[in-house]
PDB file of C-alpha atoms in Angstrom:
ATOM      1  CA  MET A  15      48.551  -9.429   2.427  1.00  0.00           C
ATOM      2  CA  ILE A  16      45.053 -10.852   2.739  1.00  0.00           C
ATOM      3  CA  ALA A  17      44.289 -13.049   5.731  1.00  0.00           C
ATOM      4  CA  PHE A  18      41.529 -15.576   5.291  1.00  0.00           C
ATOM      5  CA  ILE A  19      39.331 -16.633   8.198  1.00  0.00           C
ATOM      6  CA  ALA A  20      40.324 -20.133   9.363  1.00  0.00           C
ATOM      7  CA  ASN A  21      42.378 -20.496   6.168  1.00  0.00           C
ATOM      8  CA  ARG A  22      39.228 -20.930   4.089  1.00  0.00           C
ATOM      9  CA  PRO A  23      39.117 -19.609   0.530  1.00  0.00           C
ATOM     10  CA  ALA A  24      36.822 -16.747  -0.360  1.00  0.00           C
ATOM     11  CA  LEU A  25      33.575 -17.922  -1.956  1.00  0.00           C
ATOM     12  CA  GLN A  26      32.469 -16.492  -5.296  1.00  0.00           C
ATOM     13  CA  ILE A  27      28.706 -15.983  -5.219  1.00  0.00           C
ATOM     14  CA  GLY A  28      27.558 -14.450  -8.468  1.00  0.00           C
ATOM     15  CA  ARG A  29      29.719 -11.377  -8.806  1.00  0.00           C
ATOM     16  CA  TYR A  30      30.298 -11.095  -5.067  1.00  0.00           C
ATOM     17  CA  GLN A  31      33.004 -12.606  -2.932  1.00  0.00           C
ATOM     18  CA  VAL A  32      32.376 -13.655   0.653  1.00  0.00           C
ATOM     19  CA  MET A  33      35.449 -14.064   2.829  1.00  0.00           C
ATOM     20  CA  ASP A  34      34.214 -14.185   6.392  1.00  0.00           C
ATOM     21  CA  TYR A  35      31.634 -16.965   6.607  1.00  0.00           C
ATOM     22  CA  ASP A  36      30.557 -19.635   9.025  1.00  0.00           C
ATOM     23  CA  THR A  37      29.325 -23.019   7.808  1.00  0.00           C
ATOM     24  CA  ALA A  38      25.788 -23.243   9.209  1.00  0.00           C
ATOM     25  CA  TRP A  39      24.377 -22.681   5.718  1.00  0.00           C
ATOM     26  CA  LEU A  40      26.043 -25.931   4.580  1.00  0.00           C
ATOM     27  CA  ASP A  41      24.060 -27.791   7.249  1.00  0.00           C
ATOM     28  CA  ASP A  42      20.883 -26.117   5.999  1.00  0.00           C
ATOM     29  CA  ALA A  43      21.599 -27.069   2.379  1.00  0.00           C
ATOM     30  CA  ILE A  44      22.298 -30.706   3.233  1.00  0.00           C
ATOM     31  CA  ARG A  45      19.259 -30.966   5.529  1.00  0.00           C
ATOM     32  CA  ARG A  46      17.006 -29.494   2.833  1.00  0.00           C
ATOM     33  CA  ALA A  47      18.330 -31.984   0.289  1.00  0.00           C
ATOM     34  CA  ALA A  48      17.776 -34.876   2.705  1.00  0.00           C
ATOM     35  CA  LEU A  49      14.192 -33.740   3.338  1.00  0.00           C
ATOM     36  CA  ALA A  50      13.564 -33.346  -0.411  1.00  0.00           C
ATOM     37  CA  ALA A  51      14.896 -36.885  -0.901  1.00  0.00           C
ATOM     38  CA  GLU A  52      12.528 -38.071   1.855  1.00  0.00           C
ATOM     39  CA  ARG A  53      15.412 -38.920   4.190  1.00  0.00           C
ATOM     40  CA  GLU A  54      14.319 -36.971   7.272  1.00  0.00           C
ATOM     41  CA  ASP A  55      16.400 -39.318   9.410  1.00  0.00           C
ATOM     42  CA  PHE A  56      19.693 -38.563   7.624  1.00  0.00           C
ATOM     43  CA  PRO A  57      22.268 -38.579  10.466  1.00  0.00           C
ATOM     44  CA  PHE A  58      25.417 -37.462   8.644  1.00  0.00           C
ATOM     45  CA  VAL A  59      24.826 -33.735   8.140  1.00  0.00           C
ATOM     46  CA  ALA A  60      27.438 -32.652  10.696  1.00  0.00           C
ATOM     47  CA  ASP A  61      29.946 -35.238   9.426  1.00  0.00           C
ATOM     48  CA  ILE A  62      29.637 -34.058   5.825  1.00  0.00           C
ATOM     49  CA  ARG A  63      29.928 -30.411   6.889  1.00  0.00           C
ATOM     50  CA  SER A  64      33.015 -31.270   8.953  1.00  0.00           C
ATOM     51  CA  GLY A  65      34.563 -32.992   5.938  1.00  0.00           C
ATOM     52  CA  ILE A  66      33.869 -29.961   3.743  1.00  0.00           C
ATOM     53  CA  VAL A  67      35.275 -27.587   6.360  1.00  0.00           C
ATOM     54  CA  GLN A  68      38.404 -29.721   6.670  1.00  0.00           C
ATOM     55  CA  TYR A  69      38.784 -29.661   2.893  1.00  0.00           C
ATOM     56  CA  LEU A  70      38.339 -25.875   2.798  1.00  0.00           C
ATOM     57  CA  GLU A  71      40.790 -25.252   5.639  1.00  0.00           C
ATOM     58  CA  THR A  72      43.517 -27.787   4.830  1.00  0.00           C
ATOM     59  CA  LYS A  73      43.252 -29.225   1.321  1.00  0.00           C
ATOM     60  CA  CYS A  74      41.732 -26.606  -0.960  1.00  0.00           C
ATOM     61  CA  PRO A  75      44.570 -24.979  -2.932  1.00  0.00           C
ATOM     62  CA  LEU A  76      42.374 -22.116  -4.146  1.00  0.00           C
ATOM     63  CA  LYS A  77      42.089 -18.653  -2.636  1.00  0.00           C
ATOM     64  CA  LEU A  78      38.753 -18.146  -4.428  1.00  0.00           C
ATOM     65  CA  LEU A  79      36.241 -20.971  -4.797  1.00  0.00           C
ATOM     66  CA  HIS A  80      33.048 -20.694  -6.818  1.00  0.00           C
ATOM     67  CA  LEU A  81      30.001 -21.723  -4.818  1.00  0.00           C
ATOM     68  CA  GLU A  82      28.925 -24.049  -7.645  1.00  0.00           C
ATOM     69  CA  ASP A  83      32.261 -25.896  -7.434  1.00  0.00           C
ATOM     70  CA  LEU A  84      31.909 -26.302  -3.682  1.00  0.00           C
ATOM     71  CA  PHE A  85      28.442 -27.799  -4.110  1.00  0.00           C
ATOM     72  CA  ASP A  86      29.764 -30.143  -6.807  1.00  0.00           C
ATOM     73  CA  ARG A  87      32.237 -31.405  -4.198  1.00  0.00           C
ATOM     74  CA  VAL A  88      29.436 -31.857  -1.634  1.00  0.00           C
ATOM     75  CA  ARG A  89      27.448 -33.826  -4.231  1.00  0.00           C
ATOM     76  CA  GLN A  90      30.490 -36.018  -4.909  1.00  0.00           C
ATOM     77  CA  MET A  91      30.852 -36.720  -1.185  1.00  0.00           C
ATOM     78  CA  LEU A  92      27.181 -37.661  -0.937  1.00  0.00           C
ATOM     79  CA  VAL A  93      27.435 -40.009  -3.921  1.00  0.00           C
ATOM     80  CA  LYS A  94      30.615 -41.542  -2.515  1.00  0.00           C
ATOM     81  CA  ILE A  95      28.831 -42.503   0.715  1.00  0.00           C
ATOM     82  CA  GLY A  96      25.833 -43.914  -1.181  1.00  0.00           C
ATOM     83  CA  CYS A  97      23.436 -40.992  -0.872  1.00  0.00           C
ATOM     84  CA  GLU A  98      22.738 -40.379  -4.562  1.00  0.00           C
ATOM     85  CA  SER A  99      19.136 -39.354  -3.908  1.00  0.00           C
ATOM     86  CA  ILE A 100      20.268 -36.598  -1.537  1.00  0.00           C
ATOM     87  CA  ALA A 101      23.002 -35.481  -3.941  1.00  0.00           C
ATOM     88  CA  ALA A 102      20.398 -35.175  -6.697  1.00  0.00           C
ATOM     89  CA  LYS A 103      18.253 -32.880  -4.515  1.00  0.00           C
ATOM     90  CA  LEU A 104      21.099 -30.647  -3.281  1.00  0.00           C
ATOM     91  CA  GLU A 105      20.492 -27.033  -4.323  1.00  0.00           C
ATOM     92  CA  LEU A 106      22.838 -24.091  -4.093  1.00  0.00           C
ATOM     93  CA  LEU A 107      22.632 -22.158  -0.857  1.00  0.00           C
ATOM     94  CA  ALA A 108      24.999 -19.276  -0.229  1.00  0.00           C
ATOM     95  CA  PRO A 109      26.249 -17.894   3.055  1.00  0.00           C
ATOM     96  CA  PRO A 110      24.969 -14.408   3.913  1.00  0.00           C
ATOM     97  CA  VAL A 111      26.103 -11.841   1.327  1.00  0.00           C
ATOM     98  CA  THR A 112      26.846  -8.149   1.944  1.00  0.00           C
ATOM     99  CA  VAL A 113      26.029  -5.768  -0.910  1.00  0.00           C
ATOM    100  CA  SER A 114      27.164  -2.157  -0.992  1.00  0.00           C
ATOM    101  CA  LEU A 115      24.658   0.079  -2.753  1.00  0.00           C
ATOM    102  CA  VAL A 116      27.386   2.657  -3.415  1.00  0.00           C
ATOM    103  CA  ARG A 117      28.569   0.781  -6.512  1.00  0.00           C
ATOM    104  CA  ALA A 118      25.041   0.678  -7.949  1.00  0.00           C
ATOM    105  CA  ALA A 119      24.640   4.403  -7.255  1.00  0.00           C
ATOM    106  CA  LEU A 120      27.955   5.194  -8.956  1.00  0.00           C
ATOM    107  CA  GLU A 121      26.983   3.110 -11.983  1.00  0.00           C
ATOM    108  CA  ALA A 122      23.591   4.832 -12.221  1.00  0.00           C
ATOM    109  CA  GLY A 123      24.978   8.324 -11.655  1.00  0.00           C
ATOM    110  CA  ASN A 124      23.609  11.589 -10.314  1.00  0.00           C
ATOM    111  CA  GLY A 125      19.884  11.928 -10.944  1.00  0.00           C
ATOM    112  CA  PHE A 126      19.331   8.453 -12.399  1.00  0.00           C
ATOM    113  CA  GLU A 127      17.289   6.832  -9.656  1.00  0.00           C
ATOM    114  CA  LEU A 128      15.365   4.662 -12.130  1.00  0.00           C
ATOM    115  CA  ALA A 129      18.620   3.103 -13.353  1.00  0.00           C
ATOM    116  CA  PHE A 130      19.649   2.561  -9.723  1.00  0.00           C
ATOM    117  CA  PHE A 131      16.415   0.725  -8.870  1.00  0.00           C
ATOM    118  CA  LYS A 132      16.666  -1.334 -12.067  1.00  0.00           C
ATOM    119  CA  THR A 133      20.216  -2.333 -11.100  1.00  0.00           C
ATOM    120  CA  LEU A 134      19.016  -3.188  -7.610  1.00  0.00           C
ATOM    121  CA  ARG A 135      16.220  -5.421  -8.995  1.00  0.00           C
ATOM    122  CA  THR A 136      18.744  -7.202 -11.216  1.00  0.00           C
ATOM    123  CA  GLU A 137      21.155  -7.679  -8.292  1.00  0.00           C
ATOM    124  CA  LEU A 138      18.449  -9.229  -6.137  1.00  0.00           C
ATOM    125  CA  SER A 139      17.307 -11.574  -8.904  1.00  0.00           C
ATOM    126  CA  ASP A 140      20.873 -12.584  -9.734  1.00  0.00           C
ATOM    127  CA  LEU A 141      21.736 -13.258  -6.103  1.00  0.00           C
ATOM    128  CA  ARG A 142      18.593 -15.326  -5.619  1.00  0.00           C
ATOM    129  CA  ALA A 143      19.497 -17.357  -8.726  1.00  0.00           C
ATOM    130  CA  VAL A 144      22.921 -18.267  -7.305  1.00  0.00           C
ATOM    131  CA  GLY A 145      21.596 -19.431  -3.946  1.00  0.00           C
ATOM    132  CA  ALA A 146      21.603 -16.297  -1.782  1.00  0.00           C
ATOM    133  CA  GLU A 147      18.812 -16.137   0.754  1.00  0.00           C
ATOM    134  CA  GLU A 148      20.256 -13.662   3.231  1.00  0.00           C
ATOM    135  CA  ILE A 149      21.485 -10.332   1.874  1.00  0.00           C
ATOM    136  CA  ARG A 150      22.720  -7.401   3.922  1.00  0.00           C
ATOM    137  CA  PHE A 151      22.708  -3.983   2.262  1.00  0.00           C
ATOM    138  CA  VAL A 152      25.166  -1.294   3.320  1.00  0.00           C
ATOM    139  CA  GLY A 153      25.952   2.192   2.046  1.00  0.00           C
ATOM    140  CA  LEU A 154      22.392   3.484   1.784  1.00  0.00           C
ATOM    141  CA  ARG A 155      23.220   7.016   2.974  1.00  0.00           C
ATOM    142  CA  GLU A 156      26.224   7.256   0.648  1.00  0.00           C
ATOM    143  CA  SER A 157      24.196   6.013  -2.301  1.00  0.00           C
ATOM    144  CA  SER A 158      21.510   8.628  -1.576  1.00  0.00           C
ATOM    145  CA  LEU A 159      24.153  11.361  -1.588  1.00  0.00           C
ATOM    146  CA  ILE A 160      25.600  10.083  -4.885  1.00  0.00           C
ATOM    147  CA  LEU A 161      22.240   9.787  -6.599  1.00  0.00           C
ATOM    148  CA  ARG A 162      21.199  13.273  -5.462  1.00  0.00           C
ATOM    149  CA  GLY A 163      24.605  14.722  -6.389  1.00  0.00           C
ATOM    150  CA  SER A 164      24.922  16.278  -2.978  1.00  0.00           C
ATOM    151  CA  ALA A 165      28.008  16.772  -0.835  1.00  0.00           C
ATOM    152  CA  SER A 166      25.986  17.096   2.351  1.00  0.00           C
ATOM    153  CA  TRP A 167      22.867  15.460   3.715  1.00  0.00           C
ATOM    154  CA  ASN A 168      19.598  17.249   2.970  1.00  0.00           C
ATOM    155  CA  LYS A 169      15.856  16.565   2.792  1.00  0.00           C
ATOM    156  CA  ASP A 170      16.095  15.270  -0.811  1.00  0.00           C
ATOM    157  CA  CYS A 171      18.699  12.717   0.278  1.00  0.00           C
ATOM    158  CA  ALA A 172      16.496  11.709   3.201  1.00  0.00           C
ATOM    159  CA  ALA A 173      13.505  11.286   0.881  1.00  0.00           C
ATOM    160  CA  LEU A 174      15.528   9.092  -1.480  1.00  0.00           C
ATOM    161  CA  LEU A 175      16.856   7.055   1.443  1.00  0.00           C
ATOM    162  CA  ALA A 176      13.256   6.430   2.509  1.00  0.00           C
ATOM    163  CA  GLU A 177      12.413   5.333  -1.072  1.00  0.00           C
ATOM    164  CA  ILE A 178      15.331   2.879  -1.133  1.00  0.00           C
ATOM    165  CA  GLN A 179      14.317   1.442   2.244  1.00  0.00           C
ATOM    166  CA  ALA A 180      10.695   1.142   1.084  1.00  0.00           C
ATOM    167  CA  PHE A 181      11.804  -0.592  -2.133  1.00  0.00           C
ATOM    168  CA  LEU A 182      13.851  -3.147  -0.187  1.00  0.00           C
ATOM    169  CA  SER A 183      11.034  -3.708   2.319  1.00  0.00           C
ATOM    170  CA  ALA A 184       8.533  -4.225  -0.496  1.00  0.00           C
ATOM    171  CA  TRP A 185      10.874  -6.644  -2.284  1.00  0.00           C
ATOM    172  CA  ASP A 186      11.366  -8.595   0.922  1.00  0.00           C
ATOM    173  CA  ARG A 187       7.620  -8.703   1.616  1.00  0.00           C
ATOM    174  CA  ASP A 188       6.246  -9.237  -1.927  1.00  0.00           C
ATOM    175  CA  GLN A 189       8.223 -12.287  -2.989  1.00  0.00           C
ATOM    176  CA  PRO A 190       6.437 -14.927  -5.047  1.00  0.00           C
ATOM    177  CA  LYS A 191       5.603 -17.957  -2.918  1.00  0.00           C
ATOM    178  CA  ASP A 192       7.242 -20.367  -5.372  1.00  0.00           C
ATOM    179  CA  HIS A 193      10.657 -18.681  -5.051  1.00  0.00           C
ATOM    180  CA  ARG A 194      13.116 -19.330  -2.282  1.00  0.00           C
ATOM    181  CA  PRO A 195      12.718 -16.698   0.406  1.00  0.00           C
ATOM    182  CA  LEU A 196      15.102 -13.782   0.725  1.00  0.00           C
ATOM    183  CA  ARG A 197      15.935 -12.194   4.040  1.00  0.00           C
ATOM    184  CA  LEU A 198      17.062  -8.643   3.453  1.00  0.00           C
ATOM    185  CA  GLN A 199      18.796  -6.589   6.114  1.00  0.00           C
ATOM    186  CA  VAL A 200      19.406  -2.882   5.705  1.00  0.00           C
ATOM    187  CA  GLU A 201      22.169  -0.933   7.397  1.00  0.00           C
ATOM    188  CA  ASN A 202      22.564   2.769   6.748  1.00  0.00           C
TER     189      ASN A 202
END
């Protein structure tokens, strides 16, 4: 049996599912839309978030809800209360997403670091496109072992781990200014 936090459905974000999420990112999305619509004084952010949370916890019949569908519902709420200009400016924003690098390492296979880094670039671009701004990476040590084809940790695994960390740091630092920012966190 799967228990959902506060009875909320899991959110589908690209090919990832997020089950344990707070709702602060909804406030951020609504505030950003209000600012983009030149409504800095918009007082109903908390009320709209509360309505969405109530829907998620008590009315939503789904166990898995696509982020795009949730934002369509937020837009409908905004239109219903007469805030069409804010609804038009509302952009997808995902809750923090956790990505295991083990899957990418398994897909690339032993000795195929270039394929691994290509997959990682694609993952980051895809997640950015579906509204992710905060991504936490886990499984770095395991992915290094897989890519090096090693059963135990050695200096080659350590060198590859350093390369992966450098790649993620560079990606985080070298983002184009016209793209939404990504905050990447790395956990070994």
